[in-house]
């Protein structure tokens, strides 16, 4: 077969695993496995988990099912180094920060395609619901040498389920619960001798709850959400050496939200948004598969229509074309791989409101290379890239990572060092009005970071520990120009550095048959360079714990998980000027149970925020109290 260079086949080849090397069965039970898995996003081509020094976590689709996870942000709360900030209820604007960096410093991919709007460069994770996901891969640390701008803090790669060749399957689910929530989903997947594909659809609606603290009324005006998500993947072996692939992602949503001129107050505001991403690839293998040339195409379109007392509309497009040539060869017992990359990217963005508008475009060319070498238990990965930008300064980035395994003791040492960049956004470069003036002289923000860690496997794989220390700094940070005179740019590159450092710990244990325990703890020190204060919405202490138990020959599963968020600072705009307040720490607990009535039908129930914790992730925004959900899943 020659279809392994398609995304669906690569995902099938990669054994489902967490960062500690876990596999999840169809009923959600986790078992140890050998370290020959592939990390699909770990390089320009997939790389073995034991061969990469990059700090990473993998969450499998079966783990998401066992935990009853409904949204991508809830799944990412279990990942070391990641902080979640959600404003309001279902569909509310949600940010993810990695290792204390800014929310637009993480690159988000779905089936290999960048989905962030070109206008602002930041993904609203409130739009991403769990919809037939095969795995989520998270890389922490600068990855711009592999993927370009916005991968400065890391990469979150979501890979949807594909089809199996020679088989046809259908899966679906219906769910209902608190806050008038209703969900229905379905997937058709299959393939023939030379092709495979999958198409998934999910519809979810919720009446929401009152998020406005300014009303002092939990039963006040509710803020609902409607979300339609479609995904698709396909691969076709045209010849034994030529493979064609295609991906599709689409979200149409309508979210209600409240106004926040000071503290949040009830308002009939609506955001109507669409996100579209399509991709295509063609891979040709030569020299007995040692030389592979891959041509890629990507297109992203994002629209947003805010219906408020001050309405606004925005639209952005991104077109990407790339070519990659990869050569693999051995010299004795040493394995080598050389990869060269060329990428062209064109972006367009428009924005209109009562306060101003913009309508601009820009292009960039990226040239990069990656070299890998592996010898026995040692592996090294090095990357370099230069982006040539037409409307701001060019950027050079690099990354080096290494891994060394000691089989006799079950020890693996891993580490990485690199530089990342984040390009100025359209808003920052061009502005929107005479009161918010863009700065065409802005240069990309730059980060430098290194990490060093140790992974220890004990008791024949029943206990796996991992500890990583990271340290770095952000330079050229784009910040408000506090000394600007009338008519001068509103933003500037800061001449100070913002330091970041911390520790990421994770543990996985299989104490008895059918029981899997996972936990994580992160300490993050993220200081602003002006006065040394901890950055807003970045708690110093984060922790999570998850327990999954499968019994009755795999037919029944119970799960409990919690997320701890320590005290954190946030900006409060209830006075002028605004001030920083401390949001209290909180713990959110969720439980779920499922039972397979037949081989094809499963029922489940879930309780979120089971202890009815009263907390805030963003200042003045209320959060959901205890909520219950139940549903039915079918597979044929």
XYZ file of C-alpha atoms in Angstrom:
636
model
C 0.000 0.000 0.000
C 1.157 3.533 -0.728
C -1.530 5.548 1.082
C 0.475 6.181 4.253
C 1.232 9.792 3.398
C -2.448 10.752 3.558
C -3.568 12.244 6.869
C -6.124 9.510 7.526
C -3.535 6.783 7.057
C -0.977 8.598 9.180
C -3.499 8.881 11.984
C -4.256 5.189 11.688
C -0.570 4.343 11.857
C -0.105 6.428 14.996
C -1.038 4.352 18.025
C -3.428 6.307 20.215
C -1.468 7.601 23.180
C -1.046 10.293 25.770
C 2.249 12.009 26.373
C 3.116 9.254 28.824
C 2.470 6.478 26.332
C -1.138 5.342 26.817
C -3.580 3.541 24.603
C -7.334 3.667 24.915
C -9.537 0.770 23.875
C -13.009 1.041 22.428
C -14.605 1.018 25.862
C -12.281 3.677 27.258
C -9.914 1.413 29.218
C -6.285 2.486 28.982
C -3.350 0.132 28.742
C 0.436 0.544 28.497
C 1.996 0.107 25.090
C 5.432 0.108 23.551
C 6.971 3.391 22.461
C 6.731 2.985 18.695
C 3.860 5.453 18.277
C 3.876 8.352 15.850
C 3.418 11.998 16.743
C 1.832 13.341 13.567
C 2.499 17.022 14.319
C 5.914 16.432 15.881
C 7.803 17.487 12.740
C 7.349 18.222 9.073
C 6.611 14.493 8.809
C 5.359 12.201 11.618
C 7.984 11.218 14.164
C 8.183 8.444 16.734
C 7.261 9.618 20.231
C 10.454 8.121 21.658
C 12.494 10.063 19.072
C 11.238 13.574 19.798
C 12.511 15.839 22.541
C 9.567 18.226 22.255
C 7.260 18.432 25.272
C 3.927 17.061 24.103
C 0.594 15.567 25.125
C -1.800 13.428 23.119
C -5.478 13.048 24.042
C -7.316 10.273 22.232
C -10.895 10.292 21.008
C -11.694 7.358 23.278
C -10.454 9.325 26.262
C -12.731 12.210 25.274
C -15.661 9.795 25.106
C -14.868 8.184 28.465
C -14.630 11.622 30.116
C -17.795 12.904 28.454
C -15.905 15.927 27.152
C -18.150 18.238 25.150
C -15.784 21.055 24.141
C -12.135 21.369 23.135
C -11.349 23.819 25.991
C -12.625 21.293 28.547
C -10.348 18.653 27.007
C -7.337 20.971 27.163
C -7.785 21.644 30.883
C -6.172 18.235 31.427
C -2.967 19.220 29.581
C 0.094 20.482 31.513
C 1.078 24.051 30.723
C -2.292 25.172 29.316
C -4.592 27.802 30.878
C -8.247 28.218 29.825
C -10.249 31.468 30.091
C -13.922 31.311 29.099
C -16.124 34.429 29.030
C -19.678 33.378 29.749
C -21.647 30.290 28.822
C -21.809 27.893 25.862
C -20.156 29.475 22.846
C -18.687 32.300 24.951
C -15.365 33.727 23.827
C -12.648 31.361 25.081
C -8.853 31.731 25.100
C -6.084 29.160 25.581
C -2.646 30.218 26.791
C 0.402 27.943 26.659
C 3.248 28.327 29.166
C 2.170 31.838 30.102
C 2.294 33.232 26.554
C -0.466 35.272 24.892
C -3.576 33.620 23.455
C -2.587 34.379 19.846
C 0.830 32.767 20.339
C -0.456 29.213 19.847
C -1.082 27.766 16.387
C -4.312 25.770 16.046
C -4.651 23.162 13.290
C -7.579 20.966 12.312
C -6.515 18.091 10.062
C -3.354 20.031 9.289
C -5.077 23.296 8.324
C -4.644 26.580 10.195
C -8.057 27.851 11.346
C -7.337 31.184 13.115
C -8.885 34.233 11.413
C -6.238 36.193 9.556
C -7.699 39.437 10.953
C -6.696 38.878 14.582
C -4.663 35.652 14.460
C -6.423 34.163 17.498
C -8.822 31.225 17.666
C -12.021 31.572 19.691
C -12.092 28.120 21.277
C -15.728 28.684 22.270
C -16.680 27.575 18.751
C -14.861 24.222 18.950
C -17.004 21.345 20.172
C -15.900 17.720 20.342
C -17.029 16.206 17.040
C -15.659 12.784 16.046
C -12.097 13.557 17.034
C -9.475 10.860 16.667
C -6.784 12.629 18.694
C -5.579 16.005 19.905
C -1.844 16.640 19.859
C -0.360 19.490 21.887
C 3.244 20.628 21.406
C 4.608 23.037 24.023
C 7.433 25.462 23.333
C 8.387 27.443 20.194
C 7.454 25.601 16.990
C 7.758 28.454 14.468
C 10.740 26.775 12.789
C 8.291 24.031 11.769
C 5.048 25.935 11.234
C 5.795 29.663 10.990
C 4.089 32.529 12.799
C 1.699 32.033 15.745
C 3.427 28.799 16.772
C 5.559 30.789 19.199
C 4.197 29.142 22.360
C 3.148 25.826 20.854
C 0.765 23.975 18.580
C -2.664 22.453 19.204
C -3.447 19.971 16.437
C -6.918 18.408 16.226
C -7.228 15.338 14.007
C -10.699 14.096 13.107
C -11.689 10.486 12.571
C -11.098 8.905 9.174
C -12.460 5.864 7.383
C -11.199 2.270 7.294
C -10.462 0.673 3.961
C -12.632 -2.261 3.020
C -15.344 -1.395 5.554
C -18.279 0.942 6.039
C -19.464 2.198 9.431
C -21.994 4.586 10.924
C -21.978 6.196 14.344
C -24.328 8.678 15.897
C -25.443 10.209 19.179
C -28.293 12.202 20.703
C -28.046 14.134 23.960
C -30.108 16.434 26.129
C -29.699 18.154 29.462
C -29.488 21.300 31.536
C -29.971 24.802 30.162
C -32.152 23.477 27.344
C -29.209 21.709 25.770
C -29.819 19.412 22.799
C -27.239 17.712 20.588
C -27.354 15.296 17.671
C -24.390 13.990 15.665
C -23.597 11.421 12.999
C -20.605 10.054 11.091
C -20.362 7.939 7.970
C -16.950 6.404 7.272
C -15.537 3.738 5.042
C -13.354 2.933 2.099
C -12.460 0.630 -0.709
C -9.243 -0.944 -1.903
C -7.592 2.351 -2.875
C -9.586 4.991 -1.020
C -11.019 5.943 2.357
C -13.093 8.802 3.718
C -15.288 10.066 6.532
C -17.957 12.745 6.884
C -19.227 13.971 10.260
C -21.932 16.423 11.305
C -22.862 17.716 14.749
C -25.627 20.096 15.831
C -25.772 21.541 19.340
C -27.982 24.201 20.847
C -28.315 25.541 24.370
C -30.464 28.209 26.021
C -27.445 28.992 28.180
C -27.556 30.765 31.535
C -27.226 34.288 32.864
C -23.549 35.315 32.762
C -24.027 38.925 33.868
C -22.742 39.571 37.388
C -24.044 43.127 37.165
C -27.661 41.924 37.440
C -27.257 40.004 40.722
C -29.791 37.573 39.277
C -28.670 34.079 38.255
C -32.058 33.535 36.607
C -31.907 36.717 34.537
C -31.531 37.008 30.759
C -29.849 33.884 29.397
C -27.160 33.727 26.744
C -27.657 30.800 24.400
C -25.675 29.273 21.587
C -26.286 27.316 18.382
C -23.450 25.442 16.704
C -23.330 23.374 13.517
C -19.989 21.662 12.860
C -19.105 19.656 9.748
C -15.832 17.800 9.159
C -14.582 15.542 6.385
C -11.448 13.672 5.302
C -10.611 11.606 2.227
C -7.605 9.800 0.696
C -7.172 8.185 -2.708
C -4.242 6.122 -3.994
C -4.280 7.130 -7.646
C -1.285 4.869 -8.306
C 0.949 2.838 -5.956
C 3.168 5.942 -5.673
C 0.681 8.837 -5.878
C -1.759 9.735 -3.104
C -4.318 12.536 -3.066
C -5.887 13.819 0.152
C -8.558 16.333 1.107
C -9.908 17.792 4.355
C -12.942 19.929 5.201
C -13.954 21.844 8.348
C -16.938 24.162 8.731
C -18.625 25.829 11.696
C -21.763 27.957 11.609
C -22.773 29.398 14.975
C -24.930 32.020 16.586
C -23.975 33.040 20.110
C -25.710 35.457 22.448
C -23.515 37.572 24.709
C -23.815 40.395 27.198
C -22.277 43.843 27.169
C -19.296 44.683 29.356
C -18.726 48.452 29.420
C -17.819 48.116 33.116
C -19.055 44.916 34.683
C -21.111 42.536 32.565
C -24.791 43.530 32.207
C -27.670 41.915 30.340
C -27.934 42.817 26.659
C -29.497 41.331 23.536
C -26.202 41.014 21.687
C -25.690 38.314 19.053
C -22.571 37.150 17.252
C -23.229 35.297 13.982
C -20.030 33.690 12.730
C -18.787 31.115 10.228
C -15.412 29.374 9.973
C -14.401 27.434 6.865
C -11.166 25.569 6.232
C -10.411 23.270 3.313
C -7.190 21.539 2.390
C -5.796 19.331 -0.344
C -2.542 17.440 -0.777
C -0.727 15.363 -3.369
C 2.182 13.092 -2.336
C 4.450 11.262 -4.742
C 6.940 8.625 -3.569
C 10.196 7.880 -5.394
C 13.351 5.831 -4.884
C 11.480 3.008 -3.142
C 9.675 5.476 -0.862
C 12.956 7.073 0.303
C 12.113 10.372 -1.442
C 8.651 11.899 -0.981
C 7.415 15.118 -2.575
C 4.223 16.641 -1.178
C 2.246 19.570 -2.571
C -0.287 21.174 -0.208
C -3.087 23.693 -0.573
C -5.096 25.401 2.157
C -7.897 27.952 2.255
C -9.469 29.534 5.341
C -12.377 31.980 5.485
C -13.795 33.481 8.668
C -16.740 35.851 9.027
C -18.218 37.557 12.081
C -21.307 39.762 12.410
C -21.856 41.393 15.810
C -25.420 42.631 16.313
C -25.098 45.142 19.168
C -25.855 48.801 19.816
C -22.535 49.387 17.995
C -22.658 46.713 15.238
C -19.557 45.485 13.445
C -18.680 43.038 10.676
C -15.438 41.352 9.741
C -14.204 38.923 7.101
C -10.781 37.412 6.540
C -9.284 34.949 4.075
C -6.045 32.990 4.018
C -4.630 31.145 1.011
C -1.635 28.839 1.491
C 0.376 26.878 -1.029
C 3.333 24.728 -0.060
C 5.784 22.167 -1.331
C 7.812 19.755 0.786
C 10.547 17.330 -0.246
C 11.721 14.713 2.239
C 14.625 12.281 1.856
C 15.227 9.348 4.234
C 18.432 7.284 4.219
C 20.686 5.216 6.480
C 24.434 5.212 6.979
C 25.112 1.984 8.770
C 23.045 1.977 11.964
C 22.352 5.720 11.779
C 19.012 6.871 10.326
C 18.750 10.277 8.651
C 15.926 12.380 7.276
C 16.271 15.675 5.416
C 13.224 17.823 4.622
C 13.000 21.078 2.692
C 9.906 23.307 2.765
C 8.602 26.207 0.688
C 5.359 27.992 1.587
C 3.462 30.910 0.093
C 0.729 32.625 2.085
C -1.669 35.410 1.128
C -3.995 37.050 3.663
C -6.892 39.478 3.246
C -8.957 41.108 5.992
C -11.761 43.645 6.257
C -13.533 45.191 9.223
C -16.310 47.780 9.489
C -17.983 49.410 12.478
C -19.291 52.760 13.621
C -15.802 53.537 14.925
C -13.865 52.888 11.725
C -12.824 50.265 9.208
C -9.933 48.541 7.495
C -9.476 46.629 4.238
C -5.959 45.304 3.712
C -3.920 42.362 2.388
C -0.384 40.990 2.821
C 1.772 38.082 1.681
C 4.728 36.077 2.956
C 7.142 33.432 1.677
C 8.564 30.839 4.016
C 11.679 28.738 3.418
C 12.672 26.076 5.925
C 14.447 22.829 6.520
C 14.493 20.010 9.033
C 17.148 17.403 9.790
C 16.672 14.303 11.923
C 19.219 11.765 13.034
C 18.660 8.677 15.166
C 21.181 6.190 16.459
C 20.072 3.515 18.888
C 18.532 5.190 21.944
C 19.539 8.717 20.866
C 17.685 11.024 18.484
C 18.168 14.648 17.418
C 15.834 16.972 15.500
C 16.846 20.404 14.174
C 14.805 22.923 12.166
C 15.352 26.377 10.718
C 13.027 28.708 8.827
C 13.019 32.215 7.402
C 9.789 34.077 6.634
C 9.954 36.900 4.088
C 7.139 39.364 4.801
C 6.054 42.079 2.381
C 4.743 44.614 4.944
C 6.869 44.085 8.033
C 10.277 42.776 9.079
C 11.401 39.279 8.014
C 11.826 36.662 10.722
C 14.348 33.855 11.271
C 13.438 31.032 13.654
C 15.083 27.793 14.762
C 14.445 24.770 16.941
C 16.596 21.908 18.253
C 15.305 18.989 20.300
C 16.752 15.715 21.492
C 15.786 12.510 23.226
C 17.813 9.758 24.884
C 16.311 6.528 26.208
C 17.872 4.213 28.793
C 16.049 0.930 28.249
C 17.483 -0.809 31.311
C 15.979 1.738 33.723
C 12.922 2.853 31.731
C 14.254 6.401 31.632
C 13.925 8.883 28.775
C 15.605 12.287 28.793
C 14.138 14.961 26.536
C 14.750 18.622 25.865
C 14.374 21.384 23.311
C 15.380 24.969 22.602
C 14.016 27.356 20.025
C 12.867 30.758 18.875
C 9.305 31.577 17.848
C 7.635 34.577 16.216
C 4.163 36.093 16.075
C 3.380 38.492 13.244
C 1.526 41.753 13.951
C -2.216 41.380 13.375
C -4.133 43.416 10.827
C -5.642 45.468 13.669
C -2.208 46.189 15.092
C -0.660 47.111 11.745
C -3.438 49.104 10.128
C -5.793 50.231 12.923
C -9.467 51.059 12.392
C -9.943 54.776 13.029
C -8.428 58.053 14.114
C -8.859 56.937 17.741
C -7.125 53.580 17.189
C -4.231 54.182 14.835
C -2.271 51.223 13.503
C 1.505 51.063 13.383
C 2.962 49.871 10.041
C 6.442 49.874 11.605
C 5.657 47.073 14.057
C 7.980 44.060 13.936
C 7.088 40.465 14.887
C 7.050 39.515 18.553
C 9.821 37.038 19.377
C 10.095 34.391 22.028
C 13.061 32.308 23.097
C 12.543 29.253 25.283
C 14.256 26.055 26.368
C 13.028 23.079 28.332
C 14.539 19.970 29.860
C 12.662 16.949 31.161
C 12.785 13.348 32.282
C 10.226 10.602 31.725
C 10.397 7.551 33.974
C 8.518 4.288 33.386
C 8.160 1.943 36.361
C 6.484 -1.359 37.253
C 6.509 -2.650 33.668
C 4.590 0.370 32.402
C 2.032 0.533 35.202
C 3.431 3.850 36.425
C 4.762 6.615 34.187
C 6.106 9.925 35.485
C 7.230 12.972 33.539
C 8.744 16.244 34.761
C 9.731 19.204 32.557
C 11.274 22.563 33.452
C 10.954 25.428 30.979
C 12.391 28.934 30.871
C 12.234 31.715 28.308
C 11.378 35.302 27.485
C 9.178 37.320 25.153
C 10.777 40.271 23.330
C 9.401 42.973 21.017
C 6.024 42.532 22.728
C 3.335 44.568 20.975
C 1.773 46.806 23.615
C -0.155 50.052 23.960
C 1.832 53.186 23.211
C 1.090 55.020 26.460
C 3.065 58.084 25.426
C 1.401 58.532 22.037
C 0.377 62.060 21.082
C -2.758 62.705 18.992
C -2.294 61.280 15.512
C 0.520 58.883 16.548
C 0.266 55.047 16.473
C -1.703 53.502 19.336
C 0.672 50.511 19.610
C 4.406 49.944 19.746
C 6.994 47.219 20.281
C 8.088 47.233 23.905
C 11.806 47.575 24.597
C 11.578 45.303 27.640
C 11.533 41.527 28.030
C 8.763 39.470 29.625
C 10.231 36.398 31.372
C 8.461 33.021 31.620
C 9.453 29.903 33.516
C 7.782 26.956 35.146
C 7.469 23.249 35.841
C 5.141 20.701 34.210
C 4.480 17.398 35.980
C 2.369 14.475 34.814
C 1.661 11.000 36.169
C -0.150 8.005 34.724
C -0.905 4.833 36.652
C -2.673 1.504 36.062
C -2.996 0.166 39.631
C -5.497 -2.598 38.784
C -6.983 -4.059 35.649
C -9.423 -1.674 33.987
C -8.432 1.377 36.050
C -6.416 4.262 34.624
C -5.365 7.307 36.630
C -3.817 10.443 35.154
C -2.828 13.699 36.789
C -0.925 16.863 36.025
C 0.419 19.928 37.799
C 1.846 23.125 36.321
C 3.642 26.011 37.970
C 3.941 29.046 35.681
C 5.701 32.311 36.415
C 4.742 34.730 33.617
C 5.769 38.305 34.407
C 5.165 41.464 32.463
C 8.376 43.263 31.673
C 7.217 46.624 33.035
C 6.766 45.990 36.759
C 7.252 42.248 37.263
C 3.564 41.518 37.969
C 2.116 38.116 37.074
C 0.360 38.373 33.701
C -3.457 38.408 33.742
C -5.424 35.156 33.344
C -2.331 33.059 33.997
C -2.598 31.311 37.345
C 0.694 30.249 38.875
C -0.795 26.911 39.929
C -2.868 24.602 37.692
C -3.689 20.937 38.283
C -5.942 18.188 36.968
C -6.845 14.611 37.846
C -8.756 11.958 35.928
C -9.841 8.431 36.865
C -11.436 5.997 34.404
C -12.610 2.518 35.406
C -13.917 -0.028 32.906
C -15.647 -3.210 34.075
C -18.262 -5.826 33.138
C -16.019 -7.093 30.336
C -15.603 -3.590 28.989
C -19.311 -2.807 28.750
C -19.439 -0.297 31.614
C -17.264 2.743 32.277
C -17.257 5.306 35.073
C -15.143 8.429 35.027
C -14.379 11.293 37.357
C -12.173 14.277 36.661
C -11.350 17.592 38.243
C -9.565 20.752 37.229
C -7.920 23.114 39.710
C -7.189 26.739 38.843
C -5.222 28.796 41.378
C -5.625 32.475 42.167
C -5.087 34.672 39.133
C -5.123 38.331 38.213
C -7.529 39.873 35.728
C -8.448 43.353 34.551
C -11.619 44.802 36.046
C -13.221 47.667 34.100
C -15.906 48.595 36.640
C -13.967 51.817 37.339
C -11.907 54.194 35.214
C -9.077 53.690 34.991
C -9.401 49.913 35.218
C -7.651 47.979 37.939
C -6.318 44.474 38.425
C -8.168 42.216 40.825
C -7.428 38.721 42.079
C -9.889 36.012 41.069
C -10.187 33.269 43.676
C -8.933 29.752 43.034
C -11.496 27.099 42.184
C -12.007 23.380 41.592
C -14.464 21.998 39.032
C -15.473 18.329 39.305
C -17.283 16.286 36.642
C -18.455 12.660 36.663
C -19.769 10.367 33.929
C -20.994 6.820 33.503
C -21.782 4.770 30.406
C -23.096 1.278 29.692
C -23.160 -0.679 26.423
C -26.672 -2.127 26.265
C -25.697 -4.102 23.151
C -22.606 -4.270 20.971
C -24.016 -1.335 19.011
C -25.924 0.785 21.543
C -24.542 2.662 24.552
C -26.283 4.935 27.051
C -24.510 7.535 29.178
C -25.039 10.265 31.750
C -22.813 13.097 32.912
C -22.791 15.729 35.652
C -20.631 18.826 35.174
C -19.520 21.056 38.044
C -20.900 18.378 40.339
C -20.053 20.355 43.504
C -21.799 23.496 42.155
C -18.614 25.530 42.499
C -19.152 29.311 42.242
C -16.187 30.828 40.412
C -15.015 33.201 37.681
C -12.510 32.540 34.902
C -12.817 36.100 33.563
C -13.588 39.067 35.806
C -17.342 39.845 36.174
C -18.441 36.846 34.054
C -20.519 34.214 35.825
C -19.974 30.502 35.132
C -22.227 27.458 34.910
C -23.492 25.832 38.105
C -24.174 22.107 38.472
C -25.538 20.683 35.194
C -26.662 17.235 34.068
C -26.730 15.612 30.645
C -27.683 12.227 29.236
C -27.667 10.557 25.861
C -27.443 7.571 23.572
C -24.642 6.490 21.224
C -24.923 3.976 18.383
C -22.273 2.310 16.210
C -22.885 0.071 13.196
